[in-house]
PDB file of C-alpha atoms in Angstrom:
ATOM      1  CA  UNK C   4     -15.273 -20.833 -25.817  1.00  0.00           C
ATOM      2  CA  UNK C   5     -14.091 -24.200 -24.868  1.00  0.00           C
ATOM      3  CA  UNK C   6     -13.768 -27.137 -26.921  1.00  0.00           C
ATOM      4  CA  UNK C   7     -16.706 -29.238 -26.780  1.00  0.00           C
ATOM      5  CA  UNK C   8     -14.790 -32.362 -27.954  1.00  0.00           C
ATOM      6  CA  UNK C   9     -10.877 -33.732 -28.768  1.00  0.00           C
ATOM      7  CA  UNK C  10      -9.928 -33.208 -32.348  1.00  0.00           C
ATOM      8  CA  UNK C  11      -8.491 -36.196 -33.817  1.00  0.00           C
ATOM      9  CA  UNK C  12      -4.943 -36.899 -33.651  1.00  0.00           C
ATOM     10  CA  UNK C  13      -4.843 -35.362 -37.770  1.00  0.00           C
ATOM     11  CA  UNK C  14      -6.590 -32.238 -36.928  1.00  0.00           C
ATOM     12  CA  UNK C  15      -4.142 -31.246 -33.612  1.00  0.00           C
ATOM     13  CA  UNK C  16      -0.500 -29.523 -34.037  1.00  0.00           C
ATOM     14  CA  UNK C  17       2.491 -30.540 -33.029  1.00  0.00           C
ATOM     15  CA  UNK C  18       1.688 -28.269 -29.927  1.00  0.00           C
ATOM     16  CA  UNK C  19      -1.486 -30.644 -29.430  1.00  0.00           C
ATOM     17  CA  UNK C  20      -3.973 -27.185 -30.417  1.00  0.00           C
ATOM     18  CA  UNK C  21      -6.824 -27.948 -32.888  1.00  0.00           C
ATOM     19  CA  UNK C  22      -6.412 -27.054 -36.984  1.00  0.00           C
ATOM     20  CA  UNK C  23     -10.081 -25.664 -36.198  1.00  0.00           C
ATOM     21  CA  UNK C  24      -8.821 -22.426 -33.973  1.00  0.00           C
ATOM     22  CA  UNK C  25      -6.479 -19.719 -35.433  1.00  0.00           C
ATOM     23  CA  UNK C  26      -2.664 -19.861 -33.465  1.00  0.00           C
ATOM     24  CA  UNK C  27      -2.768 -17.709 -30.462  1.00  0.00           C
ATOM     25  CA  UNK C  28      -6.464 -16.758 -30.504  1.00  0.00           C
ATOM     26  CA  UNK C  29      -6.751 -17.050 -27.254  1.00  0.00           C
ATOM     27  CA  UNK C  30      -6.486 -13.379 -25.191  1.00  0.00           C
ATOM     28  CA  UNK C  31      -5.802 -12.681 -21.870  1.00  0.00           C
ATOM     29  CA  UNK C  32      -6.551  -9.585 -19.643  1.00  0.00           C
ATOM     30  CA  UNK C  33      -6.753  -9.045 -15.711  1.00  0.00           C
ATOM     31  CA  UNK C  34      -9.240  -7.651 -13.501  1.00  0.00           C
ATOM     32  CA  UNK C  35      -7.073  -4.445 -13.002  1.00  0.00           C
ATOM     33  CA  UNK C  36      -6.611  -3.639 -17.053  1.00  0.00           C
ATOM     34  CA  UNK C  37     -10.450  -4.369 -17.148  1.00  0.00           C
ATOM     35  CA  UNK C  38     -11.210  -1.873 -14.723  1.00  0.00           C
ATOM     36  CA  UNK C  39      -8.367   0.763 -15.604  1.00  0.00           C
ATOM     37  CA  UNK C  40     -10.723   0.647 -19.361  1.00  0.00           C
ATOM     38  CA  UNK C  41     -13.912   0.640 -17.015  1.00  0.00           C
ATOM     39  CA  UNK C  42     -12.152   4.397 -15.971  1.00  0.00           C
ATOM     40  CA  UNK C  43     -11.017   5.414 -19.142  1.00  0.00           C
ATOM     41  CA  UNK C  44     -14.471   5.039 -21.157  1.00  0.00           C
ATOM     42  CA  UNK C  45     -15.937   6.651 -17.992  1.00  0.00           C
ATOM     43  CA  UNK C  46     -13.741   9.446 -18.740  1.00  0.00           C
ATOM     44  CA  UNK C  47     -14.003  10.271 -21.839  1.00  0.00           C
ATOM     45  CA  UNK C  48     -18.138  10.211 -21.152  1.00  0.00           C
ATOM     46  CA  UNK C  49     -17.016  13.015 -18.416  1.00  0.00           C
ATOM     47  CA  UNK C  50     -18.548  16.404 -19.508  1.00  0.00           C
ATOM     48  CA  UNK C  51     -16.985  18.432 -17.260  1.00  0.00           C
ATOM     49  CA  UNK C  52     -13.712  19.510 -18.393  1.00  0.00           C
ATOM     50  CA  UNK C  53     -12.246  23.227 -19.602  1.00  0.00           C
ATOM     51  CA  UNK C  54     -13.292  24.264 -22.788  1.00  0.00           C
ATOM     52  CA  UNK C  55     -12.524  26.896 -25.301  1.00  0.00           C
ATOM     53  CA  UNK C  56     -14.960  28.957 -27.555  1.00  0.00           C
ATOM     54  CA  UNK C  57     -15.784  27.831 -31.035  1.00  0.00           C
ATOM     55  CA  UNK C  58     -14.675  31.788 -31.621  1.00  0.00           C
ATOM     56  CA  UNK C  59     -11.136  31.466 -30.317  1.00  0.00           C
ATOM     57  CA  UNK C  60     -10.540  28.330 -32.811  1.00  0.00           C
ATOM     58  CA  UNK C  61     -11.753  30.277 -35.613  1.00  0.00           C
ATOM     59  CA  UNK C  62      -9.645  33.395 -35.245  1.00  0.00           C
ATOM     60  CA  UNK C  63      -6.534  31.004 -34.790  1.00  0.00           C
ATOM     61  CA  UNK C  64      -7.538  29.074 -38.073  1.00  0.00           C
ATOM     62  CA  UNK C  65      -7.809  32.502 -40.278  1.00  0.00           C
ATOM     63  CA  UNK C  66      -3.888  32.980 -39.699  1.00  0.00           C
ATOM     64  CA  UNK C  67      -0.935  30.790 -40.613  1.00  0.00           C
ATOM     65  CA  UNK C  68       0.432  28.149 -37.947  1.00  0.00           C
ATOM     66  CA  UNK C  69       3.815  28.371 -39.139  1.00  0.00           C
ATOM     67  CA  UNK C  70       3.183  29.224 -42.122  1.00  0.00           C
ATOM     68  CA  UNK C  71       0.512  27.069 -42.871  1.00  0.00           C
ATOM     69  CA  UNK C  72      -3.298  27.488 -43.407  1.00  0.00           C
ATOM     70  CA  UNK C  73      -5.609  24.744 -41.305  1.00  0.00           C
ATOM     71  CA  UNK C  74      -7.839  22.819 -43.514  1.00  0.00           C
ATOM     72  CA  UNK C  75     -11.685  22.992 -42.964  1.00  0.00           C
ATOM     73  CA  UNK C  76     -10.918  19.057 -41.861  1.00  0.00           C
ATOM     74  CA  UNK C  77      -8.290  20.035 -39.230  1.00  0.00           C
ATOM     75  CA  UNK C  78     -10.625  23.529 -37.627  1.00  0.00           C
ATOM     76  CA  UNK C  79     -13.751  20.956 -37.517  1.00  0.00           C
ATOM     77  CA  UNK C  80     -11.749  18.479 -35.287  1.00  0.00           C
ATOM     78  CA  UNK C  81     -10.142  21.244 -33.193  1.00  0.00           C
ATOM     79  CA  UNK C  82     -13.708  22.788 -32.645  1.00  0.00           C
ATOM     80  CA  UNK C  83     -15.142  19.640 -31.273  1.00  0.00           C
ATOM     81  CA  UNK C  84     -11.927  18.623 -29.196  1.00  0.00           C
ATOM     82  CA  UNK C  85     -12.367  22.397 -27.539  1.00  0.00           C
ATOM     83  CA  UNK C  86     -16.000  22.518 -26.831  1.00  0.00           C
ATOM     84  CA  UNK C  87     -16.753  19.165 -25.993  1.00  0.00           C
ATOM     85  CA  UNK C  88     -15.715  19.558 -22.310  1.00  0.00           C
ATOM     86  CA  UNK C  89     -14.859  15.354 -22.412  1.00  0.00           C
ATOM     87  CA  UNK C  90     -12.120  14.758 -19.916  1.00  0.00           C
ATOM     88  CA  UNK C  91     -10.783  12.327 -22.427  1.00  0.00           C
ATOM     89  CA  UNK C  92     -10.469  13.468 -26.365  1.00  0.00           C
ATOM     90  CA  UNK C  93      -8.698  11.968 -29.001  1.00  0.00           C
ATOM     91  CA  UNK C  94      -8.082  13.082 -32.741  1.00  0.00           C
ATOM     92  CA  UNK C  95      -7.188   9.964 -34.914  1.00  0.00           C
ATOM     93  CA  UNK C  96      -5.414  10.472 -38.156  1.00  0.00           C
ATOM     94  CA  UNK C  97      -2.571   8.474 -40.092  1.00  0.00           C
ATOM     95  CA  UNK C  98       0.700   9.642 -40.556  1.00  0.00           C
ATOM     96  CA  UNK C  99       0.561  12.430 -42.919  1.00  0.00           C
ATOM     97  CA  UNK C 100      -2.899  13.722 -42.042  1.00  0.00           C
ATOM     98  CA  UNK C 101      -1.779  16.903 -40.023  1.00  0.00           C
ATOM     99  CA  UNK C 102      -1.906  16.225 -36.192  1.00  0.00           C
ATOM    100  CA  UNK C 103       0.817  18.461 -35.621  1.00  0.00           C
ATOM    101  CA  UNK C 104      -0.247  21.494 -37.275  1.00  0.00           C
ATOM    102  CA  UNK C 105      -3.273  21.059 -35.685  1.00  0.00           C
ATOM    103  CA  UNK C 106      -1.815  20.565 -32.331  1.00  0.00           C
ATOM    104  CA  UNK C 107       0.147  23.790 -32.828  1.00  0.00           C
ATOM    105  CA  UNK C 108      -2.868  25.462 -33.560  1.00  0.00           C
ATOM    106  CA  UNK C 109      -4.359  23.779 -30.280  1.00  0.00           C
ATOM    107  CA  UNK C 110      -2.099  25.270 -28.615  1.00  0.00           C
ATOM    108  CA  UNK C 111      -2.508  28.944 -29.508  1.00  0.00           C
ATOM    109  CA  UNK C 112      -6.254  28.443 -28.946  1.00  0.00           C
ATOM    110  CA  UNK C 113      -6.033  26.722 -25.732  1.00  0.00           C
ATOM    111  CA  UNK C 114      -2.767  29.504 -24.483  1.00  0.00           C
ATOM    112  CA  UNK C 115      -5.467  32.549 -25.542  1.00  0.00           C
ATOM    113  CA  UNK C 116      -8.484  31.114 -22.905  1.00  0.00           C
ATOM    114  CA  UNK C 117      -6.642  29.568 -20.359  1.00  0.00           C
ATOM    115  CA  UNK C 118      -2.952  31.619 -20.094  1.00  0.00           C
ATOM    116  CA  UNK C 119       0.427  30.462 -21.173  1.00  0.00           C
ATOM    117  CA  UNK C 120       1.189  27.935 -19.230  1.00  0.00           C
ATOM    118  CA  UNK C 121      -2.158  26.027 -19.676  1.00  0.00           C
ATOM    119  CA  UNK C 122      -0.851  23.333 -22.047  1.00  0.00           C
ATOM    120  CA  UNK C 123       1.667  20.325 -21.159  1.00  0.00           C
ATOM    121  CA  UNK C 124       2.919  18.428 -23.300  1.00  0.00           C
ATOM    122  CA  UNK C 125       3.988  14.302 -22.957  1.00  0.00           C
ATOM    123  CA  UNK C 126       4.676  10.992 -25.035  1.00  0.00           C
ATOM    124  CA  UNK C 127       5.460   7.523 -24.237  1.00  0.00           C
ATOM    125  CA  UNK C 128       9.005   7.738 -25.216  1.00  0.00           C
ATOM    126  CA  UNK C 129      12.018  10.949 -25.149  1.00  0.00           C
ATOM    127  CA  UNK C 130      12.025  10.425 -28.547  1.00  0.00           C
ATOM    128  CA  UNK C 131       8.755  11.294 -29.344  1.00  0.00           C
ATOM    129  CA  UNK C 132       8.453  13.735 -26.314  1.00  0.00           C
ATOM    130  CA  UNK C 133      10.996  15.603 -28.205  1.00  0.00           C
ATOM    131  CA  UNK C 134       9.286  15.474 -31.566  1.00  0.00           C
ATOM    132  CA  UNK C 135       6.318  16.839 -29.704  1.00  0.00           C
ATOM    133  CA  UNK C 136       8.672  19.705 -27.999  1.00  0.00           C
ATOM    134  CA  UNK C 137       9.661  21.098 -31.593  1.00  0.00           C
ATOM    135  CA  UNK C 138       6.393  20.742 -33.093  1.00  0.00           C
ATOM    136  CA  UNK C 139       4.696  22.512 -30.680  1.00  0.00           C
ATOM    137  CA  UNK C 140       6.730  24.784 -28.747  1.00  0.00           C
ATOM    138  CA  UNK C 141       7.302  23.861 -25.740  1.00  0.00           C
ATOM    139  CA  UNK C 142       8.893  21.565 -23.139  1.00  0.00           C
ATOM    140  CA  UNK C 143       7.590  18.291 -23.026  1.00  0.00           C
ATOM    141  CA  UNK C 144       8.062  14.829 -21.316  1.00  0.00           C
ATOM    142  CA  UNK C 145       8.082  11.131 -21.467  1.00  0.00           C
ATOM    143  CA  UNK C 146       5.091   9.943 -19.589  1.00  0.00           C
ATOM    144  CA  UNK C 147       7.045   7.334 -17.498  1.00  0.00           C
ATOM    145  CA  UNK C 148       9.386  10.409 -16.764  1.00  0.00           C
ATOM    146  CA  UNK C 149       6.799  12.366 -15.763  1.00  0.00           C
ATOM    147  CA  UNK C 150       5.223   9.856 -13.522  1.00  0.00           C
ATOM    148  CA  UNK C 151       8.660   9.119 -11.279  1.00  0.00           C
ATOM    149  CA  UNK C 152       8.510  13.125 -10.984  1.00  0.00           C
ATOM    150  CA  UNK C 153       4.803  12.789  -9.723  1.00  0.00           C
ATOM    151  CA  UNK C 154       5.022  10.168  -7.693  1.00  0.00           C
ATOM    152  CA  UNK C 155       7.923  12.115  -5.645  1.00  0.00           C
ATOM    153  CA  UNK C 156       6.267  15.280  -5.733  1.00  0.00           C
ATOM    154  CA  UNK C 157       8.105  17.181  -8.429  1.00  0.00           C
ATOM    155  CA  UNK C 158       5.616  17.468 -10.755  1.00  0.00           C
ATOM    156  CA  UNK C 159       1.564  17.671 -11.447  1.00  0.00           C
ATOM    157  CA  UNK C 160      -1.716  19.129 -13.235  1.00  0.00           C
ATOM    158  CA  UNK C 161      -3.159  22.139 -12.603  1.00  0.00           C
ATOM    159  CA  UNK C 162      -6.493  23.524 -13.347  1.00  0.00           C
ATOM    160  CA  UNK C 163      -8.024  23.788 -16.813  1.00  0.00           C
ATOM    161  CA  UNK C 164      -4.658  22.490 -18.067  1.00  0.00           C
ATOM    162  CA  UNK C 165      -4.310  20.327 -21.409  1.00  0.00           C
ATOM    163  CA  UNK C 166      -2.563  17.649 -21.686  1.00  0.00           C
ATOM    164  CA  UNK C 167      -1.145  16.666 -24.896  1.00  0.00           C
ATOM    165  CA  UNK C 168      -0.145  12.934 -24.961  1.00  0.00           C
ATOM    166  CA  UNK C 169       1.432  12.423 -28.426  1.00  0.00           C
ATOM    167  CA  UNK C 170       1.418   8.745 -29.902  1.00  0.00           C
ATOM    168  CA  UNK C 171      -1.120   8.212 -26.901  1.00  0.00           C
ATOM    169  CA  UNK C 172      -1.510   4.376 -28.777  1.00  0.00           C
ATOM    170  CA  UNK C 173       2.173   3.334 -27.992  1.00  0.00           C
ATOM    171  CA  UNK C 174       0.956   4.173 -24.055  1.00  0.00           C
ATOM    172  CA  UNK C 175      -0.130   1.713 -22.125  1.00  0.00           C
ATOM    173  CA  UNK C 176      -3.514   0.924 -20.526  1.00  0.00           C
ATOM    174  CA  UNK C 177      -2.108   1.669 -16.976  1.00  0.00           C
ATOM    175  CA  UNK C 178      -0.565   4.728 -17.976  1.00  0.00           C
ATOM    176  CA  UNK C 179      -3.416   6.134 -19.783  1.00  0.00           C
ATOM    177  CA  UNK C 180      -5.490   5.339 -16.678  1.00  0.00           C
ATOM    178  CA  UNK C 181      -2.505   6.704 -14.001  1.00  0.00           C
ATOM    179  CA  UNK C 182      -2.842  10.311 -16.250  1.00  0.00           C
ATOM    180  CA  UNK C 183      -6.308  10.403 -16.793  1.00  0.00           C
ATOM    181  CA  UNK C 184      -7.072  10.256 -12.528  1.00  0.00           C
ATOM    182  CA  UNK C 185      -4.260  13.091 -12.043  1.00  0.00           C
ATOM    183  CA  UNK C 186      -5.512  15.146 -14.880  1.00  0.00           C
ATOM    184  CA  UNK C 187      -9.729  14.747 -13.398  1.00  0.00           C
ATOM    185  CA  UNK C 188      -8.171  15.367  -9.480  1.00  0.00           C
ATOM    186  CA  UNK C 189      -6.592  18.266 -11.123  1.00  0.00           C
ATOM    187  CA  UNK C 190      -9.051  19.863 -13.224  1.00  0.00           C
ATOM    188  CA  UNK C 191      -7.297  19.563 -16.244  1.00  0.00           C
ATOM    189  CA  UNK C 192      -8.611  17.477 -20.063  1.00  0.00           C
ATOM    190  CA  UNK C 193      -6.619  15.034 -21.011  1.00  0.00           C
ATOM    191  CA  UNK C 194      -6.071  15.316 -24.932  1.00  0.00           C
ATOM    192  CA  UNK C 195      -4.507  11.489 -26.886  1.00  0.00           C
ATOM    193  CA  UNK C 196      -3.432  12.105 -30.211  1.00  0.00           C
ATOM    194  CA  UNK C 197      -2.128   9.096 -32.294  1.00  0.00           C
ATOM    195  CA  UNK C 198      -3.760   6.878 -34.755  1.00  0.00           C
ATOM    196  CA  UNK C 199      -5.058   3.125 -33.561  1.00  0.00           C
ATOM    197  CA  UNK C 200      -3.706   1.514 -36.684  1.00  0.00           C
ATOM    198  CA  UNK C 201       0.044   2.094 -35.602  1.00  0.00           C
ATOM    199  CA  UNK C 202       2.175   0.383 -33.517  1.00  0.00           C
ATOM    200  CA  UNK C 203       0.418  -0.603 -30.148  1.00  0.00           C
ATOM    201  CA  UNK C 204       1.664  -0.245 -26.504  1.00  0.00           C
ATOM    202  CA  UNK C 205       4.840  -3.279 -25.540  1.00  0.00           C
ATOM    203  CA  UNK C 206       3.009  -3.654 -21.950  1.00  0.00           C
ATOM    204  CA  UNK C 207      -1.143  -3.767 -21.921  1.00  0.00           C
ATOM    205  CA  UNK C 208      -2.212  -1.328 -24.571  1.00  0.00           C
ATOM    206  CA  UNK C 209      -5.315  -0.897 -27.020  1.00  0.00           C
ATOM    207  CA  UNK C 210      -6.557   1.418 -24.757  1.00  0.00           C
ATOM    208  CA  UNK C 211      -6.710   4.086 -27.726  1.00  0.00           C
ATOM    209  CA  UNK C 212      -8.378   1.924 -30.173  1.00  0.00           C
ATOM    210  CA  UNK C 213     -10.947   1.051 -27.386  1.00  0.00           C
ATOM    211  CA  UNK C 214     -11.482   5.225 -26.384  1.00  0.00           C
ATOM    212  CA  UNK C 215     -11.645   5.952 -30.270  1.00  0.00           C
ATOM    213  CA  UNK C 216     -14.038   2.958 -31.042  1.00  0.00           C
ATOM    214  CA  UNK C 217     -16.472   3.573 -28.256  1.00  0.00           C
ATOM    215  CA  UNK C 218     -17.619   6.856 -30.066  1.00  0.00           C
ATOM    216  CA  UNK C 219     -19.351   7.790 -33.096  1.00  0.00           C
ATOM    217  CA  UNK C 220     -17.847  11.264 -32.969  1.00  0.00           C
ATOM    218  CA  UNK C 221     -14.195  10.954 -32.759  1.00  0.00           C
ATOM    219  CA  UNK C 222     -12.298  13.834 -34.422  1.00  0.00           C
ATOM    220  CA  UNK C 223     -10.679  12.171 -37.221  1.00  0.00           C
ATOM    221  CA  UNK C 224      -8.458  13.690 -39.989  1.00  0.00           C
ATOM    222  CA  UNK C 225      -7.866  11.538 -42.994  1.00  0.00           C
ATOM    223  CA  UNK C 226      -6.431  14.327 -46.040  1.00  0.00           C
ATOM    224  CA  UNK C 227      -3.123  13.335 -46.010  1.00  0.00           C
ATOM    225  CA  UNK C 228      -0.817  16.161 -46.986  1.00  0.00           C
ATOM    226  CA  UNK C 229       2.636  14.476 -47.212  1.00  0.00           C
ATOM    227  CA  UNK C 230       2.678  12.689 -50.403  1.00  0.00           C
ATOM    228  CA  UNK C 231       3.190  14.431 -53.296  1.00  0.00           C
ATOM    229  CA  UNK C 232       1.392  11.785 -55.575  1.00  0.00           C
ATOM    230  CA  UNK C 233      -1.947  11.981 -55.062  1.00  0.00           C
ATOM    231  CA  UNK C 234      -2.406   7.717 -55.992  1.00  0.00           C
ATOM    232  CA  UNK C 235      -0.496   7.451 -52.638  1.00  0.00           C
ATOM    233  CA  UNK C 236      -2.558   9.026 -50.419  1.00  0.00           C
ATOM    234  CA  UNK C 237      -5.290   6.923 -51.888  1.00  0.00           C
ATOM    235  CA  UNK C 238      -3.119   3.747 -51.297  1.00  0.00           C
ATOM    236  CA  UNK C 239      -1.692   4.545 -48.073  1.00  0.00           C
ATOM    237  CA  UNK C 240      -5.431   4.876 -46.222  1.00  0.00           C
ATOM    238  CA  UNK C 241      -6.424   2.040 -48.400  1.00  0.00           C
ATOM    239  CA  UNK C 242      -3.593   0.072 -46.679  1.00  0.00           C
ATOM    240  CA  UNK C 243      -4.302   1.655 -43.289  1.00  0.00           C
ATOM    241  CA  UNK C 244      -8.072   0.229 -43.551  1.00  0.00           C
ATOM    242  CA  UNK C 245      -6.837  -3.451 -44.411  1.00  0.00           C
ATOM    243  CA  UNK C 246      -8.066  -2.884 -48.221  1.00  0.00           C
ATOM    244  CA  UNK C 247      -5.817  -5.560 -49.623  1.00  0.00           C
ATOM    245  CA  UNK C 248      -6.193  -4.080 -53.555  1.00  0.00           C
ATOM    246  CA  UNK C 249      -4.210  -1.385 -52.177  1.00  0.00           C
ATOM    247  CA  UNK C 250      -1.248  -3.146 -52.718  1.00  0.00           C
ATOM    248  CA  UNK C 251      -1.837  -3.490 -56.323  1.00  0.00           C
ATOM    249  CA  UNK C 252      -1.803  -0.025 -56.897  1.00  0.00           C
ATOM    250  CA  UNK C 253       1.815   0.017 -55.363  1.00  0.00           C
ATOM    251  CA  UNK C 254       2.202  -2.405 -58.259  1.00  0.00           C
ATOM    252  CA  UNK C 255       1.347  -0.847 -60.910  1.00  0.00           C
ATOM    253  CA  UNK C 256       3.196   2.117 -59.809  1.00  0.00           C
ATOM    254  CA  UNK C 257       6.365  -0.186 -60.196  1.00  0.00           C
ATOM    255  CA  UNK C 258       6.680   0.830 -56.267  1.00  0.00           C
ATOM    256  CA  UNK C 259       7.100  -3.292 -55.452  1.00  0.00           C
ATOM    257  CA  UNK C 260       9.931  -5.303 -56.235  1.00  0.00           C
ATOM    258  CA  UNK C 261      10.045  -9.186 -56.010  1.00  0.00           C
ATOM    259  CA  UNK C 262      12.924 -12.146 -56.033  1.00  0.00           C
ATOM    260  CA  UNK C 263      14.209 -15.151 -53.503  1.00  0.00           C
ATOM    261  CA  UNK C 264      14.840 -13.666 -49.869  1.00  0.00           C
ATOM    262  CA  UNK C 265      18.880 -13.888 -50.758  1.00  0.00           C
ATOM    263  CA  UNK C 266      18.132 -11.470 -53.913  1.00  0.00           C
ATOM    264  CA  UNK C 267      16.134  -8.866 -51.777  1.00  0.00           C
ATOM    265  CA  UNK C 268      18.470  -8.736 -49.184  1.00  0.00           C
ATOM    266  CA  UNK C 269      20.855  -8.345 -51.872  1.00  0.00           C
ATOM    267  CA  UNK C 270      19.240  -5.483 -53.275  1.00  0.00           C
ATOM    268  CA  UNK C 271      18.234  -3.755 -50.036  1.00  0.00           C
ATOM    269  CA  UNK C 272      22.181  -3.595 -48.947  1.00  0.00           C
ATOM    270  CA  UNK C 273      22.798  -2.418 -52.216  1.00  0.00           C
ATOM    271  CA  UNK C 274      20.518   0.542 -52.271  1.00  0.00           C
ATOM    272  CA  UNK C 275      21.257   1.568 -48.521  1.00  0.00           C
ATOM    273  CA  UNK C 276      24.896   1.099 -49.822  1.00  0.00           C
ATOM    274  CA  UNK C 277      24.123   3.619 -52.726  1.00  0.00           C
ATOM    275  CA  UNK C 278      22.633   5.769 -50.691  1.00  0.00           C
ATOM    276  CA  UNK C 279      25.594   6.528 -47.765  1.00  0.00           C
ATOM    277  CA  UNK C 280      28.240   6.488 -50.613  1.00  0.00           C
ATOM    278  CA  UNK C 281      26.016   9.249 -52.164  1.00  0.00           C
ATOM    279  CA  UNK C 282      25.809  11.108 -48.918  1.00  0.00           C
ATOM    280  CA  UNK C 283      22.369  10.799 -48.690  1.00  0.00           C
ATOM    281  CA  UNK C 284      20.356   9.705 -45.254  1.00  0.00           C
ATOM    282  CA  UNK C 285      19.203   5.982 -45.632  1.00  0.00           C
ATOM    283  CA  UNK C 286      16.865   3.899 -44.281  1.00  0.00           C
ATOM    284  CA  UNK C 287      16.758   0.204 -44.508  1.00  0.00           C
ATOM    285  CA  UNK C 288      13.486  -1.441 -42.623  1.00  0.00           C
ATOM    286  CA  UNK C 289      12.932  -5.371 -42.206  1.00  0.00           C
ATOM    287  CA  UNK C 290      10.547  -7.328 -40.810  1.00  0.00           C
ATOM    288  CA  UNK C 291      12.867  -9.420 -39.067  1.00  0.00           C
ATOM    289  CA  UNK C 292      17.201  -9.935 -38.453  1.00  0.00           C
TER     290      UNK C 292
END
């Protein structure tokens, strides 16, 4: 809303923007990302796409995905995203929680019903296109990619297909919406698998969040299965949800260390430094350079 009167001179920032509204609290959208959502939720309300038997799921859950077993948690979610017949899905989990065993599973089920070639595979970046190749078995693409092939006639959808867009929330709006028209024109569901509380899209995004929002039934897998303590995969949801006690937990685990900015850059080169000399693989993160 718009002010109603002038803050006094002690109340405004140097910017001239009142004390009384958050910085940058004001958000801005366009006609075209408002409709290209309008499509989207549309989509995903679509009944009408391929599906797979309930059966077909089962039988591939009572076998090992290489080499692993797929939890109750993981066959549920795979059941609904198969018989639900939305031209949009989306299973939302963090990192950790299994998306890629049960997209491997996916697979198998979706290859048995609808033939070999019935599942395509795409990401927002080669990087994670690739990740998605060796996870799942088979050649995949960057979406942007994929698109300059479309748009010359070199590539496209094909009836009853899936789609696999990995780390769908790093896609933008306009993407989303570009892939979901080819894949309805086609005949083919559109399957986004990411989690909305990772890194968003660089151009228009939240296009995810708003698809996995708008239901009450969104496939979601939250027993994470990388950590071997079990306080972490407490504390990593509870920091995924915004709980801010989480971080004390990280405390008391003596996971946290504090000092003046000089004395943790200090100790981050240090440790990366300890790391290489030991000929290990190292990873130093920062917020900023």
């Amino acid at each position: 809303p718009g002010e109603l009167t002038l803050s006094p001179a002690e109340f405004r920032r140097e910017d001239g923007t009142s004390v009384f509204r958050p910085r940058h609290s004001v958000a801005y959208s366009s006609l075209e990302t408002l409709a290209a959502e309008d499509r989207l939720l549309a989509s995903a309300e679509d009944r009408t796409a391929p599906v797979v038997p309930a059966k077909v799921v089962r039988a591939v859950a009572s076998r090992p995905v290489h080499g692993q077993l797929l939890s109750d948690q993981q066959a549920a979610a795979l059941t609904t995203i198969v018989t639900s017949g939305r031209r949009i899905d989306l299973p939302v989990g963090p990192a950790g929680a299994g998306k890629t065993t049960a997209m491997r599973a996916l697979r198998s089920a979706w290859s048995i019903e609808h033939g070999s070639h019935s599942v395509v595979g795409l990401a927002p970046s080669a990087a994670a296109a690739q990740v998605l190749a060796d996870d799942i078995g088979i050649a995949c693409e960057n979406t942007a990619k994929w698109l300059h092939e479309y748009d010359r006639g070199r590539a496209g959808f094909a009836k009853d297909q899936l789609v696999i867009v990995d780390e769908a929330s790093l896609a933008s709006t306009r993407t989303l919406d570009r892939l979901a028209a080819i894949a309805t024109a086609a005949g083919a569901k559109l399957l986004l698998v990411g989690d909305w509380a990772q890194l968003q899209s660089v151009d228009a995004g939240g296009a995810f969040a708003l698809l996995a929002s708008a239901r009450d039934d969104t496939p979601e897998l939250r027993d994470i299965h990388r950590f071997t303590h079990e306080w972490e995969k407490t504390a990593s949801l509870g920091l995924r949800d915004g709980n801010v006690e989480a971080i004390g937990i990280y405390s008391r685990e003596k996971r946290l260390r504090e000092g003046t900015t000089d004395d943790m850059i200090d100790a981050a080169y240090l440790a990366w430094r300890a790391d290489a000399q030991a000929g290990l693989t190292s990873v130093l993160v920062t917020e900023s350079s």
